[in-house]
mmCIF file of C-alpha atoms and ligand atoms in Angstrom:
data_model
loop_
_atom_site.group_PDB
_atom_site.id
_atom_site.type_symbol
_atom_site.label_atom_id
_atom_site.label_comp_id
_atom_site.label_asym_id
_atom_site.label_seq_id
_atom_site.Cartn_x
_atom_site.Cartn_y
_atom_site.Cartn_z
ATOM 1 C CA MET A 20 -3.728 -226.181 -20.360
ATOM 2 C CA ILE A 21 -5.388 -226.260 -16.943
ATOM 3 C CA LEU A 22 -7.585 -229.169 -17.973
ATOM 4 C CA GLU A 23 -4.559 -230.990 -19.355
ATOM 5 C CA THR A 24 -2.666 -230.470 -16.094
ATOM 6 C CA VAL A 25 -5.589 -231.642 -13.975
ATOM 7 C CA LEU A 26 -5.932 -234.744 -16.141
ATOM 8 C CA ALA A 27 -2.193 -235.349 -15.852
ATOM 9 C CA PHE A 28 -2.464 -235.028 -12.048
ATOM 10 C CA LEU A 29 -5.263 -237.620 -11.979
ATOM 11 C CA LEU A 30 -3.325 -239.906 -14.282
ATOM 12 C CA GLY A 31 -0.288 -239.600 -12.001
ATOM 13 C CA ALA A 32 -2.420 -240.451 -8.952
ATOM 14 C CA PHE A 33 -3.876 -243.439 -10.806
ATOM 15 C CA GLY A 34 -0.329 -244.445 -11.776
ATOM 16 C CA TRP A 35 0.586 -244.616 -8.088
ATOM 17 C CA THR A 36 -2.227 -247.100 -7.342
ATOM 18 C CA PHE A 37 -0.680 -249.417 -9.941
ATOM 19 C CA MET A 38 2.845 -248.946 -8.542
ATOM 20 C CA GLU A 39 1.525 -249.622 -5.044
ATOM 21 C CA TYR A 40 0.226 -252.981 -6.262
ATOM 22 C CA VAL A 41 3.398 -253.835 -8.195
ATOM 23 C CA ILE A 42 5.758 -252.916 -5.343
ATOM 24 C CA HIS A 43 3.695 -254.711 -2.710
ATOM 25 C CA ARG A 44 2.904 -257.857 -4.669
ATOM 26 C CA TRP A 45 6.175 -258.456 -6.429
ATOM 27 C CA LEU A 46 8.891 -256.670 -4.460
ATOM 28 C CA GLY A 47 7.232 -257.416 -1.127
ATOM 29 C CA HIS A 48 5.887 -260.916 -1.623
ATOM 30 C CA ASP A 49 7.478 -262.684 -4.587
ATOM 31 C CA PRO A 50 10.271 -264.999 -3.324
ATOM 32 C CA ARG A 51 11.963 -264.760 -6.740
ATOM 33 C CA LEU A 52 12.648 -261.046 -6.169
ATOM 34 C CA ARG A 53 13.934 -261.374 -2.616
ATOM 35 C CA PRO A 54 16.039 -260.219 -0.936
ATOM 36 C CA ASN A 55 15.438 -256.537 -1.706
ATOM 37 C CA PRO A 56 15.299 -253.477 0.582
ATOM 38 C CA PHE A 57 11.509 -253.104 0.361
ATOM 39 C CA ALA A 58 10.901 -256.774 1.235
ATOM 40 C CA ALA A 59 13.178 -256.528 4.294
ATOM 41 C CA GLU A 60 11.019 -253.727 5.695
ATOM 42 C CA HIS A 61 7.790 -255.333 4.540
ATOM 43 C CA VAL A 62 8.500 -258.702 6.151
ATOM 44 C CA ARG A 63 9.041 -256.843 9.436
ATOM 45 C CA HIS A 64 5.748 -254.974 8.939
ATOM 46 C CA HIS A 65 3.959 -258.325 8.591
ATOM 47 C CA GLY A 66 5.857 -259.958 11.457
ATOM 48 C CA GLU A 67 5.483 -257.177 13.999
ATOM 49 C CA GLY A 68 2.176 -255.623 12.925
ATOM 50 C CA ASN A 69 2.886 -252.156 14.270
ATOM 51 C CA TYR A 70 6.229 -251.772 12.552
ATOM 52 C CA PHE A 71 6.562 -249.241 9.723
ATOM 53 C CA ALA A 72 9.761 -248.447 7.845
ATOM 54 C CA PRO A 73 11.460 -245.320 9.245
ATOM 55 C CA ASN A 74 10.301 -242.027 7.713
ATOM 56 C CA TRP A 75 13.755 -241.078 6.457
ATOM 57 C CA LYS A 76 13.743 -244.136 4.214
ATOM 58 C CA LYS A 77 10.294 -243.279 2.866
ATOM 59 C CA VAL A 78 11.179 -239.619 2.301
ATOM 60 C CA GLY A 79 14.444 -240.650 0.621
ATOM 61 C CA ALA A 80 12.619 -243.076 -1.670
ATOM 62 C CA ALA A 81 9.961 -240.444 -2.458
ATOM 63 C CA ILE A 82 12.551 -237.786 -3.361
ATOM 64 C CA GLY A 83 14.537 -240.255 -5.469
ATOM 65 C CA THR A 84 11.412 -241.399 -7.313
ATOM 66 C CA THR A 85 10.205 -237.835 -7.881
ATOM 67 C CA ALA A 86 13.569 -236.822 -9.329
ATOM 68 C CA ALA A 87 13.657 -239.917 -11.532
ATOM 69 C CA LEU A 88 10.100 -239.379 -12.835
ATOM 70 C CA LEU A 89 10.161 -235.625 -13.313
ATOM 71 C CA TRP A 90 12.435 -235.351 -16.338
ATOM 72 C CA PRO A 91 10.856 -238.144 -18.397
ATOM 73 C CA ALA A 92 7.371 -236.830 -17.507
ATOM 74 C CA VAL A 93 8.261 -233.290 -18.587
ATOM 75 C CA ALA A 94 9.995 -234.583 -21.721
ATOM 76 C CA VAL A 95 6.837 -236.470 -22.718
ATOM 77 C CA ALA A 96 4.101 -234.064 -21.622
ATOM 78 C CA GLY A 97 5.765 -230.648 -21.293
ATOM 79 C CA TRP A 98 6.082 -228.535 -18.148
ATOM 80 C CA PRO A 99 2.730 -228.016 -16.511
ATOM 81 C CA ALA A 100 1.306 -231.419 -17.412
ATOM 82 C CA GLY A 101 4.479 -233.397 -16.703
ATOM 83 C CA LEU A 102 4.885 -231.715 -13.349
ATOM 84 C CA GLY A 103 1.163 -232.220 -12.627
ATOM 85 C CA ALA A 104 1.489 -235.959 -13.283
ATOM 86 C CA VAL A 105 4.449 -236.277 -10.922
ATOM 87 C CA ILE A 106 2.680 -234.243 -8.212
ATOM 88 C CA GLY A 107 -0.399 -236.481 -8.636
ATOM 89 C CA PHE A 108 1.750 -239.592 -8.281
ATOM 90 C CA VAL A 109 3.551 -238.326 -5.171
ATOM 91 C CA SER A 110 0.314 -237.020 -3.580
ATOM 92 C CA MET A 111 -1.352 -240.394 -3.976
ATOM 93 C CA TYR A 112 1.750 -242.036 -2.532
ATOM 94 C CA LEU A 113 1.460 -239.755 0.525
ATOM 95 C CA GLY A 114 -2.258 -240.557 0.769
ATOM 96 C CA TYR A 115 -1.352 -244.247 0.701
ATOM 97 C CA GLU A 116 1.189 -243.810 3.525
ATOM 98 C CA ILE A 117 -1.329 -241.998 5.709
ATOM 99 C CA LEU A 118 -4.153 -244.414 4.938
ATOM 100 C CA HIS A 119 -2.033 -247.517 5.537
ATOM 101 C CA ARG A 120 -0.706 -246.237 8.851
ATOM 102 C CA ARG A 121 -4.136 -245.178 10.046
ATOM 103 C CA GLU A 122 -5.621 -248.547 9.103
ATOM 104 C CA HIS A 123 -3.253 -250.065 11.621
ATOM 105 C CA THR A 124 -3.485 -247.404 14.316
ATOM 106 C CA HIS A 125 -7.003 -245.905 14.238
ATOM 107 C CA PRO A 126 -10.549 -247.137 13.858
ATOM 108 C CA GLY A 127 -11.728 -246.581 10.268
ATOM 109 C CA VAL A 128 -13.935 -243.639 9.416
ATOM 110 C CA GLY A 129 -16.920 -244.380 7.208
ATOM 111 C CA ARG A 130 -18.102 -247.529 5.542
ATOM 112 C CA TYR A 131 -15.706 -247.535 2.619
ATOM 113 C CA MET A 132 -12.661 -246.927 4.834
ATOM 114 C CA ARG A 133 -13.689 -249.769 7.125
ATOM 115 C CA TRP A 134 -14.206 -251.984 4.102
ATOM 116 C CA LEU A 135 -10.764 -251.073 2.713
ATOM 117 C CA ARG A 136 -9.244 -251.826 6.094
ATOM 118 C CA GLY A 137 -10.802 -255.304 6.035
ATOM 119 C CA HIS A 138 -9.298 -255.743 2.552
ATOM 120 C CA HIS A 139 -5.848 -254.963 3.983
ATOM 121 C CA PHE A 140 -6.161 -257.056 7.152
ATOM 122 C CA HIS A 141 -7.313 -260.053 5.129
ATOM 123 C CA HIS A 142 -3.917 -259.693 3.417
ATOM 124 C CA HIS A 143 -2.141 -259.506 6.784
ATOM 125 C CA PHE A 144 -3.895 -262.258 8.682
ATOM 126 C CA THR A 145 -5.786 -264.532 6.295
ATOM 127 C CA ASN A 146 -3.880 -264.756 3.013
ATOM 128 C CA PRO A 147 -0.770 -262.684 2.192
ATOM 129 C CA ARG A 148 -1.116 -263.735 -1.461
ATOM 130 C CA ALA A 149 -4.386 -261.840 -1.790
ATOM 131 C CA ASN A 150 -5.411 -258.182 -1.515
ATOM 132 C CA HIS A 151 -2.179 -256.341 -2.255
ATOM 133 C CA GLY A 152 -3.927 -253.056 -3.004
ATOM 134 C CA VAL A 153 -4.176 -250.634 -0.083
ATOM 135 C CA THR A 154 -5.773 -247.490 -1.550
ATOM 136 C CA THR A 155 -7.982 -249.463 -3.939
ATOM 137 C CA PRO A 156 -8.865 -253.107 -4.648
ATOM 138 C CA LEU A 157 -8.854 -252.327 -8.394
ATOM 139 C CA TRP A 158 -5.574 -254.027 -9.305
ATOM 140 C CA ASP A 159 -6.432 -257.077 -7.193
ATOM 141 C CA TRP A 160 -9.508 -257.465 -9.384
ATOM 142 C CA VAL A 161 -7.486 -256.928 -12.546
ATOM 143 C CA PHE A 162 -4.779 -259.462 -11.607
ATOM 144 C CA GLY A 163 -7.074 -261.988 -9.921
ATOM 145 C CA THR A 164 -5.766 -261.592 -6.371
ATOM 146 C CA TYR A 165 -8.953 -260.107 -4.935
ATOM 147 C CA ALA A 166 -10.472 -261.980 -1.983
ATOM 148 C CA PRO A 167 -13.477 -260.883 0.082
ATOM 149 C CA ALA A 168 -12.282 -259.979 3.591
ATOM 150 C CA GLY A 169 -14.570 -262.445 5.408
ATOM 151 C CA MET A 170 -13.874 -263.154 9.091
ATOM 152 C CA ILE A 171 -10.360 -262.001 9.976
ATOM 153 C CA ARG A 172 -8.611 -263.986 12.710
ATOM 154 C CA VAL A 173 -6.054 -261.687 14.336
ATOM 155 C CA PRO A 174 -3.313 -263.257 16.486
ATOM 156 C CA ALA A 175 -3.540 -261.596 19.913
ATOM 157 C CA LYS A 176 0.121 -260.562 19.880
ATOM 158 C CA LEU A 177 -0.334 -258.669 16.588
ATOM 159 C CA GLN A 178 -3.649 -257.031 17.403
ATOM 160 C CA MET A 179 -4.288 -253.422 16.442
ATOM 161 C CA ASP A 180 -4.893 -250.928 19.274
ATOM 162 C CA TRP A 181 -8.422 -250.123 18.144
ATOM 163 C CA LEU A 182 -9.580 -253.728 17.930
ATOM 164 C CA ALA A 183 -10.215 -254.799 21.512
ATOM 165 C CA ASP A 184 -11.677 -253.199 24.619
ATOM 166 C CA VAL A 185 -8.792 -252.311 26.973
ATOM 167 C CA GLU A 186 -10.750 -253.434 30.043
ATOM 168 C CA THR A 187 -12.056 -256.783 28.868
ATOM 169 C CA GLY A 188 -9.525 -257.623 26.136
ATOM 170 C CA LEU A 189 -12.449 -258.698 23.937
ATOM 171 C CA VAL A 190 -13.009 -257.518 20.359
ATOM 172 C CA GLN A 191 -15.105 -254.311 20.442
ATOM 173 C CA ALA A 192 -18.738 -254.962 19.628
ATOM 174 C CA ALA A 193 -18.539 -252.786 16.500
ATOM 175 C CA TYR A 194 -15.883 -255.072 14.960
ATOM 176 C CA ALA A 195 -17.012 -258.425 16.323
ATOM 177 C CA GLY A 196 -18.759 -259.321 13.061
ATOM 178 C CA GLN A 197 -15.520 -259.070 11.095
ATOM 179 C CA TYR A 198 -12.599 -259.691 13.463
ATOM 180 C CA GLU A 199 -11.757 -262.458 15.915
ATOM 181 C CA LEU A 200 -8.799 -262.605 18.297
ATOM 182 C CA VAL A 201 -6.883 -265.878 18.366
ATOM 183 C CA ASP A 202 -3.846 -267.029 20.367
HETATM 184 ZN ZN1 LIG B 318 -0.230 -253.238 6.725
HETATM 185 ZN ZN1 LIG B 319 2.171 -257.522 2.454
#
């Protein structure tokens, strides 16, 4: 039973990575599905760079989704496993929120995190039709929207706080190989 619950947790977490891709690619970026409440917030996130939807909206959406998922999950998999799957899903969602915010606000920690951040900023500044995954590039590979980050040209007015030296206004040496500031 413990093994089953752990597997259900992992499956739930994996399920979130797919939802993250679906919500971002189709609700956020497909003109056929606009307008919708997620796109309204997401367009602002792209336009202003440092804008994130208010927490009360995110918490509300998370509670609503948890409630909606819990009963079907328990009906299918029983109590411990069904609950484990939903907790896995919601935990990965929280991880996504933290990771996405930190990508914008803090320098990345470790090689993989810096690489993932490049994946996301390619989406922001090079091609919004590519790289919809935030916690993983997996679904971009699966659906053919993966693009290598390459050189990312960041408009100066949308630049992230960690990118440039406050004194000189130039891209920090550590990021100069991957990011360029443009007007
Ligand atoms: Zn972003
Ligand atoms: Zn986007």
